[in-house]
mmCIF file of C-alpha atoms in Angstrom:
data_model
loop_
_atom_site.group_PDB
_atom_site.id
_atom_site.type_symbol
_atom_site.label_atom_id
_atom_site.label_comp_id
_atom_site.label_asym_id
_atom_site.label_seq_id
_atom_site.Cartn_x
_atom_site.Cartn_y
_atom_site.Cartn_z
ATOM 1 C CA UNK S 31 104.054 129.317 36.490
ATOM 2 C CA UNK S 32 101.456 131.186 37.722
ATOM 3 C CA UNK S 33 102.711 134.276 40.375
ATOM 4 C CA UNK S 34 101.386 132.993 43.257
ATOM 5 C CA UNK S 35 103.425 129.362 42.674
ATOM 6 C CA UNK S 36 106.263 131.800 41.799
ATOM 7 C CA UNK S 37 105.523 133.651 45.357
ATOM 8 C CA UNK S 38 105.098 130.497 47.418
ATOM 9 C CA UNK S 39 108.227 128.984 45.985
ATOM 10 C CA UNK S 40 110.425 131.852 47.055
ATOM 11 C CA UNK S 41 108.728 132.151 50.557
ATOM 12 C CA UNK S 42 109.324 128.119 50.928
ATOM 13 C CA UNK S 43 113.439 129.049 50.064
ATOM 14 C CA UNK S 44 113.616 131.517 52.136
ATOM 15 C CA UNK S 45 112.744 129.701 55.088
ATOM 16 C CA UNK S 46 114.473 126.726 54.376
ATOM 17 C CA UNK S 47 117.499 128.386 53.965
ATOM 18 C CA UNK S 48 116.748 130.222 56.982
ATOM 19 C CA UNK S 49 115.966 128.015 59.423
ATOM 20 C CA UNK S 50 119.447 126.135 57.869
ATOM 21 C CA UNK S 51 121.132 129.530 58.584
ATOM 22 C CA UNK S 52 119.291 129.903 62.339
ATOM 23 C CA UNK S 53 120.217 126.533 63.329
ATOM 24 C CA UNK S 54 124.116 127.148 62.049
ATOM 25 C CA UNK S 55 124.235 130.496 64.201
ATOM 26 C CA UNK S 56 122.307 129.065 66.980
ATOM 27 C CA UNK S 57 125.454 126.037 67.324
ATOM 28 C CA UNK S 58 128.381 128.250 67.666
ATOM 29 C CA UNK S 59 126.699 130.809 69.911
ATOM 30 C CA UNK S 60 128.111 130.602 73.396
ATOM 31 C CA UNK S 61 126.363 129.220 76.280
ATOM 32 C CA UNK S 62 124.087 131.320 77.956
ATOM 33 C CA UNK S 63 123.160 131.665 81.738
ATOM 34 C CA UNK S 64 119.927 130.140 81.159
ATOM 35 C CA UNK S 65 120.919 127.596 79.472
ATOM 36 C CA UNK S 66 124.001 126.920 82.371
ATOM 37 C CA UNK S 67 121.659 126.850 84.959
ATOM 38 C CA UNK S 68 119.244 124.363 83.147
ATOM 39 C CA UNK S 69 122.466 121.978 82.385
ATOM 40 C CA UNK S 70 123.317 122.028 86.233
ATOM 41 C CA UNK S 71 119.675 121.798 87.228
ATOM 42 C CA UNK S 72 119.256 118.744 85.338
ATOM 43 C CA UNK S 73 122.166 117.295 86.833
ATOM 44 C CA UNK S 74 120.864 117.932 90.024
ATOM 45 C CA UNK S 75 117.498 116.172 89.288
ATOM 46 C CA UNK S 76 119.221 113.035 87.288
ATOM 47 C CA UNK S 77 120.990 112.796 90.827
ATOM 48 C CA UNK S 78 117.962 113.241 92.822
ATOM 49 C CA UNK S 79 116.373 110.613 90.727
ATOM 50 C CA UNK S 80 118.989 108.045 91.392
ATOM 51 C CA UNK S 81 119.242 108.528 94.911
ATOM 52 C CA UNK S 82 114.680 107.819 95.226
ATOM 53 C CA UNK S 83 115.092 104.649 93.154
ATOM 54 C CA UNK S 84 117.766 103.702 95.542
ATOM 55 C CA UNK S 85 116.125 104.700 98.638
ATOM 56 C CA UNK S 86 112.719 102.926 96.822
ATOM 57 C CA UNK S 87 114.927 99.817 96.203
ATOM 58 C CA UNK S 88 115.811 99.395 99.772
ATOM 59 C CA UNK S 89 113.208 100.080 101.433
ATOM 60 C CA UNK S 90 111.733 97.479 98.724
ATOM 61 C CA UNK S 91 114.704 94.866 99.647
ATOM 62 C CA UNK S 92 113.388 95.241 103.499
ATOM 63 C CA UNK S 93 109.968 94.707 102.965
ATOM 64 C CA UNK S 94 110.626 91.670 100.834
ATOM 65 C CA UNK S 95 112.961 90.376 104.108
ATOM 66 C CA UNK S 96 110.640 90.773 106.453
ATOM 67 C CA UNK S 97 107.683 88.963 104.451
ATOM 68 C CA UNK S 98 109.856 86.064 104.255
ATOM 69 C CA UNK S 99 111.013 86.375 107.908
ATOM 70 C CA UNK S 100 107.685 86.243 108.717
ATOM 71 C CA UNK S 101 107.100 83.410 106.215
ATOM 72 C CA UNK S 102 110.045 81.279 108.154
ATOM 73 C CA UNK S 103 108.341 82.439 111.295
ATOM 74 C CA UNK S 104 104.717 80.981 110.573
ATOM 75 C CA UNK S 105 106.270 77.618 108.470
ATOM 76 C CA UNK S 106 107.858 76.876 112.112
ATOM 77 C CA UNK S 107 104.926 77.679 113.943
ATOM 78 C CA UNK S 108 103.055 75.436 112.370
ATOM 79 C CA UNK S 109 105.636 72.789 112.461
ATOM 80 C CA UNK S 110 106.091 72.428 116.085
ATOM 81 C CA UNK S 111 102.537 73.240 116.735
ATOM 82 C CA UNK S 112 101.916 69.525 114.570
ATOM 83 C CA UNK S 113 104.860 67.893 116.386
ATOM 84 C CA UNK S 114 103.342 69.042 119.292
ATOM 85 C CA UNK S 115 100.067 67.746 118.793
ATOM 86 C CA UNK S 116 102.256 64.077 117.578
ATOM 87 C CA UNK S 117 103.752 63.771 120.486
ATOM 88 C CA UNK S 118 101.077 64.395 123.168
ATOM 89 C CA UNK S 119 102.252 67.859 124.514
ATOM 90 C CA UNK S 120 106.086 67.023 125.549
ATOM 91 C CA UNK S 121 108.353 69.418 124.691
ATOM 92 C CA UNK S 122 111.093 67.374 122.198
ATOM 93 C CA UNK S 123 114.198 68.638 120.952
ATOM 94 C CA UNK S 124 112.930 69.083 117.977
ATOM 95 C CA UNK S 125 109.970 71.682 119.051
ATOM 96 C CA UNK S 126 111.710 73.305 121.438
ATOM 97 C CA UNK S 127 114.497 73.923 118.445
ATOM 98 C CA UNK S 128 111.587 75.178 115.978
ATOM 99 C CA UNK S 129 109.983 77.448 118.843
ATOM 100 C CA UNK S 130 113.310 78.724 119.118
ATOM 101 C CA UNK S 131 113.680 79.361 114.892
ATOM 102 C CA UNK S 132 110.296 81.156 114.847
ATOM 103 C CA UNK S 133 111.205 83.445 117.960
ATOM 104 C CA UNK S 134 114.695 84.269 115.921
ATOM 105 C CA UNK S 135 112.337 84.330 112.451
ATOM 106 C CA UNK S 136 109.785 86.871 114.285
ATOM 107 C CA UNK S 137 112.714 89.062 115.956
ATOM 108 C CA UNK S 138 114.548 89.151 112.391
ATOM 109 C CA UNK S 139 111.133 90.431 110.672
ATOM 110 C CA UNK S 140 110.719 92.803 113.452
ATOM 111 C CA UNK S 141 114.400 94.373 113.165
ATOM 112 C CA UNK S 142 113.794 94.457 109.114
ATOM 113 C CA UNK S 143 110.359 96.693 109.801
ATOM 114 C CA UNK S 144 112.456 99.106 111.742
ATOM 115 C CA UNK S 145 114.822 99.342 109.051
ATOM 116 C CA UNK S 146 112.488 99.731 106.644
ATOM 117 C CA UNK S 147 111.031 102.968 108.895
ATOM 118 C CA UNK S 148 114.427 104.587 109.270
ATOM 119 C CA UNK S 149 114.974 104.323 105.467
ATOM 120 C CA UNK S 150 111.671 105.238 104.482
ATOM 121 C CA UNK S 151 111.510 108.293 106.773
ATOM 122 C CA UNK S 152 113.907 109.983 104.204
ATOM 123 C CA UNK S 153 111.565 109.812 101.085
ATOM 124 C CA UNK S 154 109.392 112.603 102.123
ATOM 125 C CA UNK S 155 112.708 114.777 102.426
ATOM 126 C CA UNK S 156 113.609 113.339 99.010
ATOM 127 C CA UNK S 157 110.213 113.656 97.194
ATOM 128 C CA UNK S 158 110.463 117.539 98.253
ATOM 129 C CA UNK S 159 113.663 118.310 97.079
ATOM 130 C CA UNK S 160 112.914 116.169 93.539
ATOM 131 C CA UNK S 161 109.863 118.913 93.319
ATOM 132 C CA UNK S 162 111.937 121.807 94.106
ATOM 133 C CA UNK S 163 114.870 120.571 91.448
ATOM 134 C CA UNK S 164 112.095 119.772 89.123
ATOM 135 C CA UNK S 165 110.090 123.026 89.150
ATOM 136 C CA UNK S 166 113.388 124.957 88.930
ATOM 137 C CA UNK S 167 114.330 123.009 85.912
ATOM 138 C CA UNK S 168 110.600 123.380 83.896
ATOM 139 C CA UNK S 169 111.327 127.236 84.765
ATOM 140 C CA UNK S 170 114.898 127.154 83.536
ATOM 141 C CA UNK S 171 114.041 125.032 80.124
ATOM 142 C CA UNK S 172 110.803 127.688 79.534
ATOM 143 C CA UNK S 173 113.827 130.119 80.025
ATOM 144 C CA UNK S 174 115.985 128.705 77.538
ATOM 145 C CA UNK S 175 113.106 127.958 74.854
ATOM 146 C CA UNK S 176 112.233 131.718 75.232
ATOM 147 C CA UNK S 177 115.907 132.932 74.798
ATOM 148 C CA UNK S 178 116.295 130.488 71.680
ATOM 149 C CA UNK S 179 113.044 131.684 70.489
ATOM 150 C CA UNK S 180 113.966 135.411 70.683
ATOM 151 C CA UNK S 181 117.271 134.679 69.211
ATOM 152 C CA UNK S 182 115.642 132.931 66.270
ATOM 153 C CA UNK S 183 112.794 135.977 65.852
ATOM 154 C CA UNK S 184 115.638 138.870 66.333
ATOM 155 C CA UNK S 185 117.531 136.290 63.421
ATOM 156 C CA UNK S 186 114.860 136.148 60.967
ATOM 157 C CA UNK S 187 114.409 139.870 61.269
ATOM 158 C CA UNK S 188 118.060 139.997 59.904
ATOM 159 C CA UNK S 189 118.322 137.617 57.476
ATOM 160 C CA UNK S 190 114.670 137.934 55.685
ATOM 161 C CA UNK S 191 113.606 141.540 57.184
ATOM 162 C CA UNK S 192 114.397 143.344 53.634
ATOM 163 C CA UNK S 193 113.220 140.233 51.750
ATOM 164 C CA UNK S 194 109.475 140.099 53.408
ATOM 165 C CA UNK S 195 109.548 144.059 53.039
ATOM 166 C CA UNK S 196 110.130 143.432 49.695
ATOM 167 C CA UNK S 197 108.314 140.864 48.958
ATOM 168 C CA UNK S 198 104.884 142.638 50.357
ATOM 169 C CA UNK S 199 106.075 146.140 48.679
ATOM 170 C CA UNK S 200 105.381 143.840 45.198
ATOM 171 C CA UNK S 201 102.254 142.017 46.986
ATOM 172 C CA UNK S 202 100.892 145.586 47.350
ATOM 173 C CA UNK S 203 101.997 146.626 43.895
ATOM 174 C CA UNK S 204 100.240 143.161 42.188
ATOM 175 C CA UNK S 205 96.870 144.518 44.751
ATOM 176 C CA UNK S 206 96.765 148.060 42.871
ATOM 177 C CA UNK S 207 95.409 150.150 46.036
ATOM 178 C CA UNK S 208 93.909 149.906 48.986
ATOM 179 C CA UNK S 209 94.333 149.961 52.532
ATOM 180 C CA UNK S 210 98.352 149.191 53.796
ATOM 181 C CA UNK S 211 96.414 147.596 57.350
ATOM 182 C CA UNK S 212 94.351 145.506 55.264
ATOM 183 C CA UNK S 213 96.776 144.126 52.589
ATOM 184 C CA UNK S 214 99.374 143.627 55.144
ATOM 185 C CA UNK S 215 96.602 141.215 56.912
ATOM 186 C CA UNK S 216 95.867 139.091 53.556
ATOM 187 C CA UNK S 217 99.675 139.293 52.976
ATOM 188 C CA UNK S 218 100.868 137.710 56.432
ATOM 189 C CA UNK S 219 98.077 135.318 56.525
ATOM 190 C CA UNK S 220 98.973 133.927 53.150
ATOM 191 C CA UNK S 221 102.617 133.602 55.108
ATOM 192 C CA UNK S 222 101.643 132.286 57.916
ATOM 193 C CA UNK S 223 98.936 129.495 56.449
ATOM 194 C CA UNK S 224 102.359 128.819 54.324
ATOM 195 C CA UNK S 225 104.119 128.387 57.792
ATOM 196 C CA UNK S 226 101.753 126.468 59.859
ATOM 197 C CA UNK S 227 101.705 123.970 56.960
ATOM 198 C CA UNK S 228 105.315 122.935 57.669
ATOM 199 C CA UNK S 229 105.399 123.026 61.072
ATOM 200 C CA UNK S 230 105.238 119.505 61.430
ATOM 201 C CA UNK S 231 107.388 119.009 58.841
ATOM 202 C CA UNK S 232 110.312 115.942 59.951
ATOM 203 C CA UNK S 233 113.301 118.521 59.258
ATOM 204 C CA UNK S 234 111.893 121.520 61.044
ATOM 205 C CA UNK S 235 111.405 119.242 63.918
ATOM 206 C CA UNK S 236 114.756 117.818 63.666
ATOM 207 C CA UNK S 237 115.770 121.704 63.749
ATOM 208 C CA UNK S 238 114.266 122.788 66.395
ATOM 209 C CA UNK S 239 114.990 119.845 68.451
ATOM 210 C CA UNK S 240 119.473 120.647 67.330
ATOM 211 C CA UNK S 241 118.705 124.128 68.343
ATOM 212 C CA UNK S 242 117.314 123.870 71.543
ATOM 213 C CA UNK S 243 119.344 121.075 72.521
ATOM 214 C CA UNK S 244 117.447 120.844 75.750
ATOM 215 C CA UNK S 245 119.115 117.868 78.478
ATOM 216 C CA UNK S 246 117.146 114.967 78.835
ATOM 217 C CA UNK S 247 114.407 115.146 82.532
ATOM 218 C CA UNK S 248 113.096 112.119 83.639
ATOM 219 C CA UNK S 249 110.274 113.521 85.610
ATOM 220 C CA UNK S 250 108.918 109.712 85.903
ATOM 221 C CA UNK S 251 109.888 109.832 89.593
ATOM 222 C CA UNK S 252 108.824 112.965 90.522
ATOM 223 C CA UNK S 253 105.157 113.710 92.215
ATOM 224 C CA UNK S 254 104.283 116.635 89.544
ATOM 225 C CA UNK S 255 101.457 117.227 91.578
ATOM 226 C CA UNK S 256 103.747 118.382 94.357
ATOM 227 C CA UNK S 257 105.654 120.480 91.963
ATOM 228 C CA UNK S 258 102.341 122.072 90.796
ATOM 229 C CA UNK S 259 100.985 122.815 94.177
ATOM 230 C CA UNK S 260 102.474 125.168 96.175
ATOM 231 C CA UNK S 261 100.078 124.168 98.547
ATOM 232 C CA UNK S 262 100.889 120.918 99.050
ATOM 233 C CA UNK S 263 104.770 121.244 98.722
ATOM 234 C CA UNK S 264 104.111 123.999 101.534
ATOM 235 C CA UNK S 265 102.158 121.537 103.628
ATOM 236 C CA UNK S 266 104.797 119.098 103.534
ATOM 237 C CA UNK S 267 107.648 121.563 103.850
ATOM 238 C CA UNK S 268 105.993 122.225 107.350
ATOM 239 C CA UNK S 269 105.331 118.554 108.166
ATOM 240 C CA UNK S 270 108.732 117.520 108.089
ATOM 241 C CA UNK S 271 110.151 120.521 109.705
ATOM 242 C CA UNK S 272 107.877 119.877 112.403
ATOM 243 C CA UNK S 273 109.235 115.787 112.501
ATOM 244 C CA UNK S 274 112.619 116.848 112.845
ATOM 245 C CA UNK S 275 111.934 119.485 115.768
ATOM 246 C CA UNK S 276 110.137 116.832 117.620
#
């Protein structure tokens, strides 16, 4: 085996074995205030969430009644306005009950658009909190990716510090001379090219993925251009302050 297969081997161990070890520590560290805050955070926007596809679905449910109220409305309309016509312009029973179904029919569809206004007047209320809860929450997983990311650096420093040392003490041994800046260069770009061709790898994923342990955010409902204009989230802010003072 030829020493740099005998080098690459020994860096591809050590970082198996420490990303194994990283991932182990990582588990039975204690919760941090980062990560608390992200937990309740995401709470807050799972409950958010619900409470626009419910507000959605209703307003949804009212617009569907009053299509068909008006659908009951026009259907009589045009039936006494035929039964009309049949029986020469006098008022039957029978038209003067239909005229009286699209009246109730047109009333009913009028009653459902109101509802649908009050109900709907809460989604601009809702769509700015859901960007508020969902901006804190991007900030508060960056947060916790950061922290874990630290954790794992500040880690690998203790675990593999004195092996990578040693290892590039022999690297610089194997070179004969020259200059530390340079060798350490060709050294950790051997390492890293090393590294960057496993970072896709299934089990690093699968790693990285157990030691962030990040909730679950179902941004589908949420306006992210809201949340990425302050702007705009301003602008609205002010809109429906100035609704409720009038």
């Amino acid at each position: 085996m030829s020493d740099n297969q005998s080098d690459n081997q020994s860096i591809n161990t050590n970082t198996a074995d420490l990303a194994t070890q990283s991932c182990e520590g990582s588990e039975a560290a204690p919760i941090s205030e980062n990560r608390q805050r992200l937990n309740e955070l995401a709470q807050q926007l799972a409950s958010a969430v619900q409470r626009k596809r419910a507000l959605v679905g209703k307003v949804d449910t009212m617009q569907r009644a009053k299509q068909a109220a008006q659908g009951d409305a026009a259907a009589a309309r045009q039936q006494w306005g035929a039964k009309l016509r049949e029986s020469d312009g006098t008022l039957t029973r029978d038209i003067q009950k239909l005229r009286a179904n699209e009246r109730s029919a047109l009333s009913l569809a009028e009653e459902y658009e109101a509802m649908e206004g009050e109900i709907a007047v809460e989604l601009p209320r809702l769509e700015l909190e859901l960007a508020e809860v969902a901006g804190h929450c991007l900030n508060a997983r960056s947060s916790v990716t950061r922290e874990v990311a630290d954790q794992a650096y500040e880690q690998l420093l203790l675990q593999a510090g004195d092996s990578l040392v040693f290892a590039f003490a022999l690297f610089s041994r194997a070179a004969g001379s020259g200059d530390t800046g340079a060798l350490a260069s060709r050294f950790f770009d051997r390492l890293g090219n090393e590294v960057r061709r496993r970072l896709d790898d299934a089990a690093v994923t699968d790693q990285v993925t157990q030691v962030l342990a990040l909730p679950s955010m179902d941004l589908s409902a949420v306006d992210m251009q809201l949340v990425r204009s302050p702007i705009r989230f301003s602008q609205l802010r002010e809109k429906i302050s100035g609704g409720e003072a009038a």
